[in-house]
Short mmCIF file of C-alpha atoms and ligand atoms in Angstrom, two decimals:
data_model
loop_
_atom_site.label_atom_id
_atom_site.label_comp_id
_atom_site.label_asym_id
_atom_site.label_seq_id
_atom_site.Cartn_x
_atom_site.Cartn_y
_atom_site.Cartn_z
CA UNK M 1 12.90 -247.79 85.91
CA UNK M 2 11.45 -246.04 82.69
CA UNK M 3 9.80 -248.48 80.19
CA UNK M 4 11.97 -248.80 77.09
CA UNK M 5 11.14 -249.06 73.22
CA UNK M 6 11.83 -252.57 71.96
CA UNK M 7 13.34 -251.89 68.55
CA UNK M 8 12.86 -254.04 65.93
CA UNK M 9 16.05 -256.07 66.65
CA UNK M 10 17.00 -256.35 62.77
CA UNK M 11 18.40 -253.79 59.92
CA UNK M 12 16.25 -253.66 56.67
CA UNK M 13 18.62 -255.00 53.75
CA UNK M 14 16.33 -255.30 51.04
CA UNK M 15 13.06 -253.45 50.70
CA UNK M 16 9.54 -254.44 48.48
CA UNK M 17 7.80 -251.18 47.99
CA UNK M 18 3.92 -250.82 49.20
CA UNK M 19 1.53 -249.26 46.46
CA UNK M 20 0.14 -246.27 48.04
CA UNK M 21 -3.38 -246.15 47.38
CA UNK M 22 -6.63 -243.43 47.36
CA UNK M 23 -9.48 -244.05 49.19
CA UNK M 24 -11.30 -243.79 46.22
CA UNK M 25 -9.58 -246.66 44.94
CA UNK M 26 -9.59 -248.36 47.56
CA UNK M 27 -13.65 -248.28 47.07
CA UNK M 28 -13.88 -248.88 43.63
CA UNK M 29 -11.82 -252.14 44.05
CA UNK M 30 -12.98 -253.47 47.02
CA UNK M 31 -16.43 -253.25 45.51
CA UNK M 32 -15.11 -254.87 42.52
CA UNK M 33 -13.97 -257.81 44.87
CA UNK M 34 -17.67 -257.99 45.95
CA UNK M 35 -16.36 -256.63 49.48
CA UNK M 36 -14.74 -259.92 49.81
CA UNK M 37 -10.87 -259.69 51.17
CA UNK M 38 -9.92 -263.05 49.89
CA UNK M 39 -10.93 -261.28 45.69
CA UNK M 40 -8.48 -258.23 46.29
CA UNK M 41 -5.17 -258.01 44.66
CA UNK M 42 -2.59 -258.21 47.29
CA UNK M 43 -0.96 -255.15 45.24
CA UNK M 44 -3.93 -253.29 46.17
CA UNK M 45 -3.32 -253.99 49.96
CA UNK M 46 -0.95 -251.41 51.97
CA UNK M 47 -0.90 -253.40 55.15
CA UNK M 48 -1.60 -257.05 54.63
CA UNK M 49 -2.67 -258.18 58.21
CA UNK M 50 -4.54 -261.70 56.48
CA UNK M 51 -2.54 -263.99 57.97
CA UNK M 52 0.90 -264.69 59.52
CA UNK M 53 1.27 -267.93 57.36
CA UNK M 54 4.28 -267.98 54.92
CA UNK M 55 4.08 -264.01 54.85
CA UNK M 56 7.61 -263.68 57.41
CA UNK M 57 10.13 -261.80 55.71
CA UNK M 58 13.79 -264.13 55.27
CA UNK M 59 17.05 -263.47 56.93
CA UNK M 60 20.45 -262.82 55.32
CA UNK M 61 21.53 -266.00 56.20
CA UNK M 62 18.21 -267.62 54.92
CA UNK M 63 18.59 -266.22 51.74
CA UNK M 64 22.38 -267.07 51.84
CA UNK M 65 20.96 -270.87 52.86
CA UNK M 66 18.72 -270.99 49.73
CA UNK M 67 21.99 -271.06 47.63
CA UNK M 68 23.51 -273.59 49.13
CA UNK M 69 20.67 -275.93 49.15
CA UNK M 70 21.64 -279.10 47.04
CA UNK M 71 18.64 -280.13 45.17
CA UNK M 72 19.72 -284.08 44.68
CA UNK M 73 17.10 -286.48 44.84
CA UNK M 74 18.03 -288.34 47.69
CA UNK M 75 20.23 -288.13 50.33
CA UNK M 76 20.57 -284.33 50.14
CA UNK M 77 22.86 -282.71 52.32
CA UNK M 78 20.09 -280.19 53.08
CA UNK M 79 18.00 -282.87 54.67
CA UNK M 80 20.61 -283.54 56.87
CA UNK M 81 20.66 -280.05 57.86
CA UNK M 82 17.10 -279.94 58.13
CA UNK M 83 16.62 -282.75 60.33
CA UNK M 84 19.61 -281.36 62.51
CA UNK M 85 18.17 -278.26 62.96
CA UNK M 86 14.84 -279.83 63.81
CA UNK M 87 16.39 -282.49 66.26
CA UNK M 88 18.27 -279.53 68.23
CA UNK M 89 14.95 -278.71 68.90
CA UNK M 90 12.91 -281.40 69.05
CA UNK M 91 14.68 -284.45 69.79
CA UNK M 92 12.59 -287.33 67.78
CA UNK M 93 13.31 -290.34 65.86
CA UNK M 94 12.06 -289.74 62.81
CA UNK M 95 11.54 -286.48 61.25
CA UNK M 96 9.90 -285.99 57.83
CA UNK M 97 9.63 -283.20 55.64
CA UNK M 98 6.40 -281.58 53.71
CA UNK M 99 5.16 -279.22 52.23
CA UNK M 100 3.04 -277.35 54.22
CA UNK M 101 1.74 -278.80 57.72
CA UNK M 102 -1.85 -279.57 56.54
CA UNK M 103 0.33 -282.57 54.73
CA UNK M 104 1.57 -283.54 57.62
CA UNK M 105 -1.72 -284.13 59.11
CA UNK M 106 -3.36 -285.61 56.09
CA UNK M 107 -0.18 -289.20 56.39
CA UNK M 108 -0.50 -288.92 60.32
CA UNK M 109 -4.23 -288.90 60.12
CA UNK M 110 -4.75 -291.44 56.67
CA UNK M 111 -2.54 -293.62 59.36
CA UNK M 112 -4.72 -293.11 62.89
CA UNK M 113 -7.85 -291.90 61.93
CA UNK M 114 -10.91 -293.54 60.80
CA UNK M 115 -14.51 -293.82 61.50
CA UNK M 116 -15.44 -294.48 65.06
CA UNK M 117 -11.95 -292.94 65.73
CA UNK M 118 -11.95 -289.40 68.37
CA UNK M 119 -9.18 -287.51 68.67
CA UNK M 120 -9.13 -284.56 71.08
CA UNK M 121 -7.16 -281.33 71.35
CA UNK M 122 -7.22 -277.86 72.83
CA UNK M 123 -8.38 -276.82 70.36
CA UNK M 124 -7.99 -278.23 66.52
CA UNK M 125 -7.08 -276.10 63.95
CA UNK M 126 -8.98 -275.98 60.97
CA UNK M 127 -6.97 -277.84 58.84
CA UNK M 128 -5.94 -280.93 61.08
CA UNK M 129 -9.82 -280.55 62.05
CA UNK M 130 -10.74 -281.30 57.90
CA UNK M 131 -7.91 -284.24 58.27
CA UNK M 132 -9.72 -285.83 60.70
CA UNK M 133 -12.87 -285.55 59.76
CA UNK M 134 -12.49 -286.42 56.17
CA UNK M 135 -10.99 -289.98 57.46
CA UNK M 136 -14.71 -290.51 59.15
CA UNK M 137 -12.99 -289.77 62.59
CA UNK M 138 -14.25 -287.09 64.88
CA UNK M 139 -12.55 -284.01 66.32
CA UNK M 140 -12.74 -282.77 69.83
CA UNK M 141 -12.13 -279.75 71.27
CA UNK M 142 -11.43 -279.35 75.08
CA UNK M 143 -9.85 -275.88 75.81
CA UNK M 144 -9.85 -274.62 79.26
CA UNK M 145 -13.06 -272.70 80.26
CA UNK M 146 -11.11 -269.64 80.55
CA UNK M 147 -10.03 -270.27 76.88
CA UNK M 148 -13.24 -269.39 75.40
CA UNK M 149 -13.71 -265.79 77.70
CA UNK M 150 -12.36 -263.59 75.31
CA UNK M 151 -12.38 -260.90 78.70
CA UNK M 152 -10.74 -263.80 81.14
CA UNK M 153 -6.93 -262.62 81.69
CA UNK M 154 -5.56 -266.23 82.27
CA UNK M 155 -2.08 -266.75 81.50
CA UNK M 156 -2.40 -269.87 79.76
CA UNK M 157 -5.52 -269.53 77.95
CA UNK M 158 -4.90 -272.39 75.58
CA UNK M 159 -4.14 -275.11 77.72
CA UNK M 160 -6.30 -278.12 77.96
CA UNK M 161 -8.97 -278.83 79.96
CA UNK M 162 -7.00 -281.76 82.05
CA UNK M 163 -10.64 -282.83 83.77
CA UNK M 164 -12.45 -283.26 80.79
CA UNK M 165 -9.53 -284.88 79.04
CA UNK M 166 -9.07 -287.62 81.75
CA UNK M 167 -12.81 -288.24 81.44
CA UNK M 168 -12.47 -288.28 77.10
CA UNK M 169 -10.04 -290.82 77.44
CA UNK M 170 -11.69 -292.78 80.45
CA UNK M 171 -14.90 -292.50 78.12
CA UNK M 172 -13.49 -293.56 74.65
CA UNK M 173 -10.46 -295.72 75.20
CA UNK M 174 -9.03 -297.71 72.17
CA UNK M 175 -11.20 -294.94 69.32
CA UNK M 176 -8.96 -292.46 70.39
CA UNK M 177 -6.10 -292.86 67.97
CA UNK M 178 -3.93 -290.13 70.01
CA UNK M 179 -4.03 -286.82 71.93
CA UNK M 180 -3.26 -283.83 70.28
CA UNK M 181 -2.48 -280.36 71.86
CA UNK M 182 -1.67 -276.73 69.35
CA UNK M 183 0.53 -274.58 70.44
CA UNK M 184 -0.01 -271.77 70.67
CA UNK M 185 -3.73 -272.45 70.54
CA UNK M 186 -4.66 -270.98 67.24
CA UNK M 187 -8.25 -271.41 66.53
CA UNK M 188 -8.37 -269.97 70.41
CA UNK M 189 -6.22 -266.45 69.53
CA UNK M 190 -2.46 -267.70 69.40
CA UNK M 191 -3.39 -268.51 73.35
CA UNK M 192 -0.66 -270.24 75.19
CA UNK M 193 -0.18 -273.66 76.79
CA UNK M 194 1.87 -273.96 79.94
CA UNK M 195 4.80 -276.27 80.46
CA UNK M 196 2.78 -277.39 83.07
CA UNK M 197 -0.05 -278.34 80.90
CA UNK M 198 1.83 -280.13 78.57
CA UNK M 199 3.51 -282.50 81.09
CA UNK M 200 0.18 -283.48 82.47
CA UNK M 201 -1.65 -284.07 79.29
CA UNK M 202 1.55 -286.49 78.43
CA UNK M 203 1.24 -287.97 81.67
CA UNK M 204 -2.68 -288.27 80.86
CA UNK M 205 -2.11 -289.79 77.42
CA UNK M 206 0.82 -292.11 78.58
CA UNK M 207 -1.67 -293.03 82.13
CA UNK M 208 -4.29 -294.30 78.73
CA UNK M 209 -1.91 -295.53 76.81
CA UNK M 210 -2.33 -293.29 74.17
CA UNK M 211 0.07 -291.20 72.00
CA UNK M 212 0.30 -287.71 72.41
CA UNK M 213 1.50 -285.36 69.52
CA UNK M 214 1.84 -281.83 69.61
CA UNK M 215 0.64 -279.57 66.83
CA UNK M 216 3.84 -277.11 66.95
CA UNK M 217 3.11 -274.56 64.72
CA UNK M 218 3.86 -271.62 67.39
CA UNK M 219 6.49 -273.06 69.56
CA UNK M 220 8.81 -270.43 69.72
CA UNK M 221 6.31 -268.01 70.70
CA UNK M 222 4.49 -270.38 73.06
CA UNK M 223 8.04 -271.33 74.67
CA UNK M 224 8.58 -267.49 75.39
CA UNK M 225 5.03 -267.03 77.20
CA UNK M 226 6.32 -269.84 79.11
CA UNK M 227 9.29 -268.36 80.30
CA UNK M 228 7.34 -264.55 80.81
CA UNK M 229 5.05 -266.02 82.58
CA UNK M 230 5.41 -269.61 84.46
CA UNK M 231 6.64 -269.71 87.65
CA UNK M 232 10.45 -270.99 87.95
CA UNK M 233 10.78 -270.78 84.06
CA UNK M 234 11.55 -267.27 83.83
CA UNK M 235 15.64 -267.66 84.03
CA UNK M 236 15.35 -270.54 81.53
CA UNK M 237 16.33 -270.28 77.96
CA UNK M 238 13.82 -270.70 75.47
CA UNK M 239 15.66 -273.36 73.75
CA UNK M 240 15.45 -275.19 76.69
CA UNK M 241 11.77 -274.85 77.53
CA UNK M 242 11.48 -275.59 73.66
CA UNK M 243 13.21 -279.02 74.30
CA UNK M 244 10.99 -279.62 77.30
CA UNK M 245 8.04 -279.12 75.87
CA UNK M 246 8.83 -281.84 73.01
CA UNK M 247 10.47 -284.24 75.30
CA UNK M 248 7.00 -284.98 76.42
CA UNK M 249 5.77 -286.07 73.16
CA UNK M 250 5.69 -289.14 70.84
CA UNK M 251 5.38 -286.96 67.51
CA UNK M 252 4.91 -283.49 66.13
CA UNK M 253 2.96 -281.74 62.74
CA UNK M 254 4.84 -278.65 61.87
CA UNK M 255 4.16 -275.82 59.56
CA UNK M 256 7.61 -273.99 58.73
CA UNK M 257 5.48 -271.35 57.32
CA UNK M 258 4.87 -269.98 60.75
CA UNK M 259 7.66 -270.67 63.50
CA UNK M 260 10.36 -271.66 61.13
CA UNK M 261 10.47 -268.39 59.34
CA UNK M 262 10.04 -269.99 55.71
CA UNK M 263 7.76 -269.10 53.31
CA UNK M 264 6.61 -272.92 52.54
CA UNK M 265 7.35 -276.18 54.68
CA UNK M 266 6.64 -278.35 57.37
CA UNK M 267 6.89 -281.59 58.82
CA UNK M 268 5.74 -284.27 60.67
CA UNK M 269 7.84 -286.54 63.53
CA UNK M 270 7.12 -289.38 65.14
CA UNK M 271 8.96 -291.85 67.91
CA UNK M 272 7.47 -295.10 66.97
CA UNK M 273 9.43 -296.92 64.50
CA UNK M 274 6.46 -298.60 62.46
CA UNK M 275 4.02 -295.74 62.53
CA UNK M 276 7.49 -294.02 60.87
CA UNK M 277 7.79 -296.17 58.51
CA UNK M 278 3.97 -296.34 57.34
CA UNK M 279 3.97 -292.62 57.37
CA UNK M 280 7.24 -292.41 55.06
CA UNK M 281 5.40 -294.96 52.97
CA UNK M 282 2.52 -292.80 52.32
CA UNK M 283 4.76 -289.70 52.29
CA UNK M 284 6.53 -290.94 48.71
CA UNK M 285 3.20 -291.39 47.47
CA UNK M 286 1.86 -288.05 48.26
CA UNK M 287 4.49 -285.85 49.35
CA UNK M 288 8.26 -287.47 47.36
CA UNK M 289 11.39 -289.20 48.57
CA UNK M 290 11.95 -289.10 52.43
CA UNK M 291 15.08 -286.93 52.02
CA UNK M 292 13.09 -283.97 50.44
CA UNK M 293 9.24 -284.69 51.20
CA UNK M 294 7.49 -282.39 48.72
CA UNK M 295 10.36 -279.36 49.40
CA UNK M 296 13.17 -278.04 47.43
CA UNK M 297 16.79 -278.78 48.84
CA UNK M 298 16.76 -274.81 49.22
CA UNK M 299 13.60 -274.47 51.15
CA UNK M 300 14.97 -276.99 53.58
CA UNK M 301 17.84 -275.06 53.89
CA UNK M 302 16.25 -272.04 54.57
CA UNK M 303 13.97 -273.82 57.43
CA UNK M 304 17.23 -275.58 58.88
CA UNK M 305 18.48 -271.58 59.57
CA UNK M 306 14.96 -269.70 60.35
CA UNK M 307 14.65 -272.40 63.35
CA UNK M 308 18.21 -271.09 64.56
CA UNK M 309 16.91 -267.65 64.24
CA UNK M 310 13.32 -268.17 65.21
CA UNK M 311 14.52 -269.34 69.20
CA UNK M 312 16.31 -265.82 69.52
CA UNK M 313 15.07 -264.55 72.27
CA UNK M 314 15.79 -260.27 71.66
CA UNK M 315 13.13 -261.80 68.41
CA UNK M 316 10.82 -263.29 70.52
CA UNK M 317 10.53 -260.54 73.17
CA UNK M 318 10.09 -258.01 70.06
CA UNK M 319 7.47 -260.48 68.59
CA UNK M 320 5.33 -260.61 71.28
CA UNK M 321 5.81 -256.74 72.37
CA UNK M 322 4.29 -256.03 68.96
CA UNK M 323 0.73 -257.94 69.24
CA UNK M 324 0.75 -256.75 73.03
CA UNK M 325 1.82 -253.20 72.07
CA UNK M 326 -1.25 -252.80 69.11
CA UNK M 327 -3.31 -254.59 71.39
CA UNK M 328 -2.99 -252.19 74.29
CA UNK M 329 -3.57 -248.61 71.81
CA UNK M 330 -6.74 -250.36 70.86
CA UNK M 331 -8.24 -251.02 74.37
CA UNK M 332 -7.04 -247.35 75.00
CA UNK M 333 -8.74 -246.07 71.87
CA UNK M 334 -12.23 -248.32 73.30
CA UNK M 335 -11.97 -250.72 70.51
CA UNK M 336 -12.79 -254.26 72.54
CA UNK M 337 -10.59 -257.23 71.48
CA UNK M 338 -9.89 -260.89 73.19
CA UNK M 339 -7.68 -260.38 75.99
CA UNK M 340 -4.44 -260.73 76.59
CA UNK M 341 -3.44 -260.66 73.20
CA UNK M 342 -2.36 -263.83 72.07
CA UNK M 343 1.25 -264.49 70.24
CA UNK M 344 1.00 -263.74 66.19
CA UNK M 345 -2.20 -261.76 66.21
CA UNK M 346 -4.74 -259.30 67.90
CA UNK M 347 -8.80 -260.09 67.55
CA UNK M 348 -11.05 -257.36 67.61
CA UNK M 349 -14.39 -258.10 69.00
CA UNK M 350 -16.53 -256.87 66.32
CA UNK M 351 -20.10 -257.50 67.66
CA UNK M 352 -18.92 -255.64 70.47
CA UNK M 353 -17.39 -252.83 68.60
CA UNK M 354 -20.54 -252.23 65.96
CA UNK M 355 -23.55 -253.21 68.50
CA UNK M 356 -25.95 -251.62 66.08
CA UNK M 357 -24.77 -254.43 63.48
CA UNK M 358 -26.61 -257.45 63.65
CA UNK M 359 -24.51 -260.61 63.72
CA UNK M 360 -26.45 -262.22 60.51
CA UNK M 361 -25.46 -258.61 59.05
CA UNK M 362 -21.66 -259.37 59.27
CA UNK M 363 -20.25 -257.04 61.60
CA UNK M 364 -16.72 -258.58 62.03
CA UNK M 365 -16.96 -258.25 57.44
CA UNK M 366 -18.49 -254.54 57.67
CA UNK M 367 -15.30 -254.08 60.36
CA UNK M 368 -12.82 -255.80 58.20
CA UNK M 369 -14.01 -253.89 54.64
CA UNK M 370 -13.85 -250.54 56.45
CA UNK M 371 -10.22 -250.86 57.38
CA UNK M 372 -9.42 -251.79 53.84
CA UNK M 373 -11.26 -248.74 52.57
CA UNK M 374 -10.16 -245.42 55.41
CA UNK M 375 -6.96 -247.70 55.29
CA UNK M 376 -5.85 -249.83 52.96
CA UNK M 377 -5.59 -252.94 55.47
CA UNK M 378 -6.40 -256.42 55.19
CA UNK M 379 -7.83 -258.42 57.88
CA UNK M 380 -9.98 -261.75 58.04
CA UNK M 381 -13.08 -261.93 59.41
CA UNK M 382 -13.45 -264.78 62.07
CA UNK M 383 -17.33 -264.94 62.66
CA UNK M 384 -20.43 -265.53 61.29
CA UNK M 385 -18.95 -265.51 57.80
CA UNK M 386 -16.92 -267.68 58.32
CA UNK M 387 -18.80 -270.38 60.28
CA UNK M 388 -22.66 -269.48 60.50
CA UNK M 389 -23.52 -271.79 57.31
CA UNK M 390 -24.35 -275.27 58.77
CA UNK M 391 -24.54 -278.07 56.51
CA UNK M 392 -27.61 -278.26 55.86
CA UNK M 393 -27.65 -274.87 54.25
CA UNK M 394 -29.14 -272.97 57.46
CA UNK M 395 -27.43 -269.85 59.13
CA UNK M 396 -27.03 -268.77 62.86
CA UNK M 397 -24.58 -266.45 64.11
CA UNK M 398 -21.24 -267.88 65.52
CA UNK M 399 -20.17 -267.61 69.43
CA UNK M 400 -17.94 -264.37 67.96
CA UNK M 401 -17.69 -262.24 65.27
CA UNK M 402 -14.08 -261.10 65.45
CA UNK M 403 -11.60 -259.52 62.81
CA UNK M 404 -8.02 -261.04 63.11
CA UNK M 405 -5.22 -258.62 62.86
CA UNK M 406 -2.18 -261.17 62.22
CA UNK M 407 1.42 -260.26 62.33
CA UNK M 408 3.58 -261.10 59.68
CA UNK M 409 7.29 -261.86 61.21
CA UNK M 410 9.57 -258.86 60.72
CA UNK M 411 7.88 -257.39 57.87
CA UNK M 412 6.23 -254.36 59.50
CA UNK M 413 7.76 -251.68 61.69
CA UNK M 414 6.33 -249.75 64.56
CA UNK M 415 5.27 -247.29 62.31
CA UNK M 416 3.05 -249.48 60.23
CA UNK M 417 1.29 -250.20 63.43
CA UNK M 418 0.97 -246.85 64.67
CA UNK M 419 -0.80 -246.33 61.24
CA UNK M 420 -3.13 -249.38 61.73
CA UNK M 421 -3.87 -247.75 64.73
CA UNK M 422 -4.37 -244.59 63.04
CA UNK M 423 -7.09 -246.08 61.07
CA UNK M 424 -8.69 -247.65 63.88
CA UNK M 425 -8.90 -244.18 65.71
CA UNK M 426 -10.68 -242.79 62.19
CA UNK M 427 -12.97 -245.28 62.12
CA UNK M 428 -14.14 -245.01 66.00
CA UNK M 429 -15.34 -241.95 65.60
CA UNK M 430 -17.29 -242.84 62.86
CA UNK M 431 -18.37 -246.73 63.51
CA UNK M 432 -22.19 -245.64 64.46
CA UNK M 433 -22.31 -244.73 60.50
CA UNK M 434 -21.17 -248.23 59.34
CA UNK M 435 -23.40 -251.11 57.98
CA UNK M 436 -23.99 -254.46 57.61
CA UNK M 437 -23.49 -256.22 54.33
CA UNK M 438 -26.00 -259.81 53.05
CA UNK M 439 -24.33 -262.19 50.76
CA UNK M 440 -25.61 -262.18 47.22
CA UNK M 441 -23.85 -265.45 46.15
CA UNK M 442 -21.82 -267.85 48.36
CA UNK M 443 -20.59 -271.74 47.34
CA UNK M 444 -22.25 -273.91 49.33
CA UNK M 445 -18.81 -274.45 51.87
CA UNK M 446 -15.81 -272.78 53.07
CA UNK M 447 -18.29 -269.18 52.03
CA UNK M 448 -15.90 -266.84 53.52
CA UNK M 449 -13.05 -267.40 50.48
CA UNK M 450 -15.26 -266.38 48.05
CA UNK M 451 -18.72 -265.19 48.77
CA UNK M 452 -20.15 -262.20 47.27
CA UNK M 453 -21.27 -259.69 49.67
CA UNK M 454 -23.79 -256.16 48.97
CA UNK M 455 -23.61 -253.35 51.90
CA UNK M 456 -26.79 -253.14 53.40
CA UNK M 457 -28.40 -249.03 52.50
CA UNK M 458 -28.36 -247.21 55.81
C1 PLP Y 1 -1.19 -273.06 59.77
C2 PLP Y 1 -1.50 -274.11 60.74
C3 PLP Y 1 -1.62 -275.45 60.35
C4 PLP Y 1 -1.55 -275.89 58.91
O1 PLP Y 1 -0.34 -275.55 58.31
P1 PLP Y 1 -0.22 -275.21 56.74
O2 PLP Y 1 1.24 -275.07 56.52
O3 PLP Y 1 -0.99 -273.95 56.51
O4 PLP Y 1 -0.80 -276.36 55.99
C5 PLP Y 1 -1.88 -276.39 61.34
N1 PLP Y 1 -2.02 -276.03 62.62
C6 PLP Y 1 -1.90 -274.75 63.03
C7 PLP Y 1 -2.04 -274.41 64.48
C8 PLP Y 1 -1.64 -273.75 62.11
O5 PLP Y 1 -1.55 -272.49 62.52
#
């Protein structure tokens, strides 16, 4: 049977425009940005591969849902929508909205972290990393080996390491506050967990008598790896995998700005009745009322219908097509990158691409500020920049230096990826010429937002 295209299963109503740019521009304002990404003007940006967060582009119905949100202070009818729509899904007790899902990690965390407390996952994303750790609690990360092999072609590359786990919570006992588990694994390349995987780390947790809580960020996307690629799931619908994989749990963080198809949003959900309640109690201090948790009645609304649309499964297989699709051009173009390519993005291995480019020279930056300037493309550089700086003001190179391509949900067509790829063919026939880049001013954390960088002469 011949191999199909898998269209883009949507029409294009409404269209934003992309400023077309020179390459001469293009290197007159990236070095007035001080080669940092993070200083450019998104209007200056053809292709804006940064990040996947809040960046998917609305439905119809969404933006018919936005005018029907009722903004009332309390007891908003869009709540109850919202908490439907999330409870079709992902049957808990208590579901509360917020803002974005670093919130919802800052109540559950004020609530069961703590100093002397661990908490393990997968692996953590940054965010619920910096909630944990600003409580005094530590964060563990216990991804499969396989995980952290960015050649290794395991199916399930983000699920836990089950061995080490048991041992964790053998080891630790009462400090660990619960088990956590992202999926997909983030922080590991939008990696998935199994079904599998998640059933025994609940058993795990339950066997301790801890609570587990599942980071769901990616679910939809995870829930269709499932079904590709676990054995007896592959007649399933994802809706149903989607309800197995929560059944398991005793709570949830959520940001909407990723698998709910809304630009802002998230939430957190619990089972237990007085963690609930405490968490609701800090939520109206930070967050606002229950019924509306630091969201407008509209933005609820339009979460309540992206979760409808976001299960779809002609979506899903298009989603994942996409990453896979750029992913294989680049291996055939020799352009190394962390296999299998994970959900919402593709990483290009940097180091491995520019060789000649030391890592304390930025390789995965000189990478990403080339394909802004042959191409107009953002990317973020996942490497030394980001996390060589150690606290105590030393630098060593990280394990990687990788530039992350992520996909924004049904904003780009084939053709904008044929053009990224494009770019990428230009610039393999050139990358011997590129250099490395030192940083002429940084802050003394989180460099990579706002660090000045000079290219190195040649
Ligand atoms: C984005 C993300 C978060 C944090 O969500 P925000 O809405 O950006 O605050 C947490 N975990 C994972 C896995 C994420 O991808």
């Amino acid at each position: 049977m011949r191999s199909r295209v898998i269209i883009e299963p949507f029409r294009i109503k409404a269209v934003e425009p992309i400023r077309l740019t020179t390459r001469e521009e293009r290197l007159r304002l990236i070095e007035a940005a001080d080669f940092n990404l993070f200083a450019l003007k998104s209007d200056d940006v053809l292709i804006d591969l940064l990040t996947d967060s809040g960046t998917s582009a609305m439905s119809a119905a969404q933006q018919a849902a936005l005018l029907s949100g009722d903004e009332s202070y309390a007891g908003s009818p869009s709540f109850f929508r919202f908490e439907a729509a999330v409870r079709e899904l992902m049957p808990f007790r208590h579901i509360l909205p917020t803002h974005q899902g670093r919130a919802a990690e800052a109540i559950l965390f004020s609530l069961l972290g703590g100093a002397g407390r661990v908490v393990p996952s997968n692996n953590h994303f940054d965010t619920t990393r910096g909630n944990i750790e600003a409580t005094g609690a530590e964060a563990h990360d216990l991804v499969i080996a396989e995980g952290m092999d960015p050649e290794n072609l395991h199916p399930f590359k983000g699920n836990m390491d089950l061995a080490k786990l048991d041992a964790f919570l053998t080891r630790h006992g009462a400090a660990v506050p619960c088990v956590m588990l992202t999926v997909t694994n983030n922080a590991g390349g939008g990696q998935p967990v199994s079904l599998a995987n998640i059933r025994a780390v609940a058993a795990l947790a339950r066997r301790h008598g801890r609570p587990f809580i599942i980071d769901g960020c990616r679910f939809a996307e995870n829930a269709y790896f499932i079904k590709m690629r676990e054995p007896g799931q592959g007649d399933r619908p994802v809706t149903a995998i989607v309800r197995d994989m929560f059944a398991e749990a005793d709570g949830m963080t959520m940001s909407a700005k990723k698998d709910a198809f809304a630009n802002i949003g998230g939430w957190l959900a619990l089972n237990d009745d007085a963690l609930a309640q405490a968490a609701r109690s800090r939520l109206i201090l930070t967050e606002g009322f229950p019924t509306y948790g630091g969201l407008a009645g509209r933005d609820l609304d339009a979460i309540a219908q992206g979760l409808r649309e976001i299960v779809d499964e002609n979506y899903l297989r298009y989603r994942l097509r996409t990453s896979a699709y750029i992913g294989e051009r680049l291996t055939a173009l020799g352009v190394p990158i962390v296999k299998p390519t994970g959900g919402h993005a593709v990483f290009v291995d940097a180091r491995r691409m520019l060789p000649h480019i030391a890592p304390l020279e930025y390789p995965g930056q000189a990478l990403a500020v080339a394909l802004y300037v042959e191409g107009g493309i953002r990317s973020c550089e996942i490497g030394t920049v980001m996390f060589g700086m150690k606290a105590d003001g030393t630098e060593t190179a990280a394990p990687m230096d990788l530039v992350r391509l992520a996909i924004p949900r049904r904003v780009y067509t084939q053709s904008h990826a044929d053009y990224v790829l494009e770019v990428f063919e230009d610039l393999v026939a050139v990358k011997s010429r590129l250099r490395g880049y030192r940083i002429a001013w940084q802050p003394p954390a989180m460099r990579h937002f706002t660090a000045k960088f000079r290219p190195l002469e040649g």
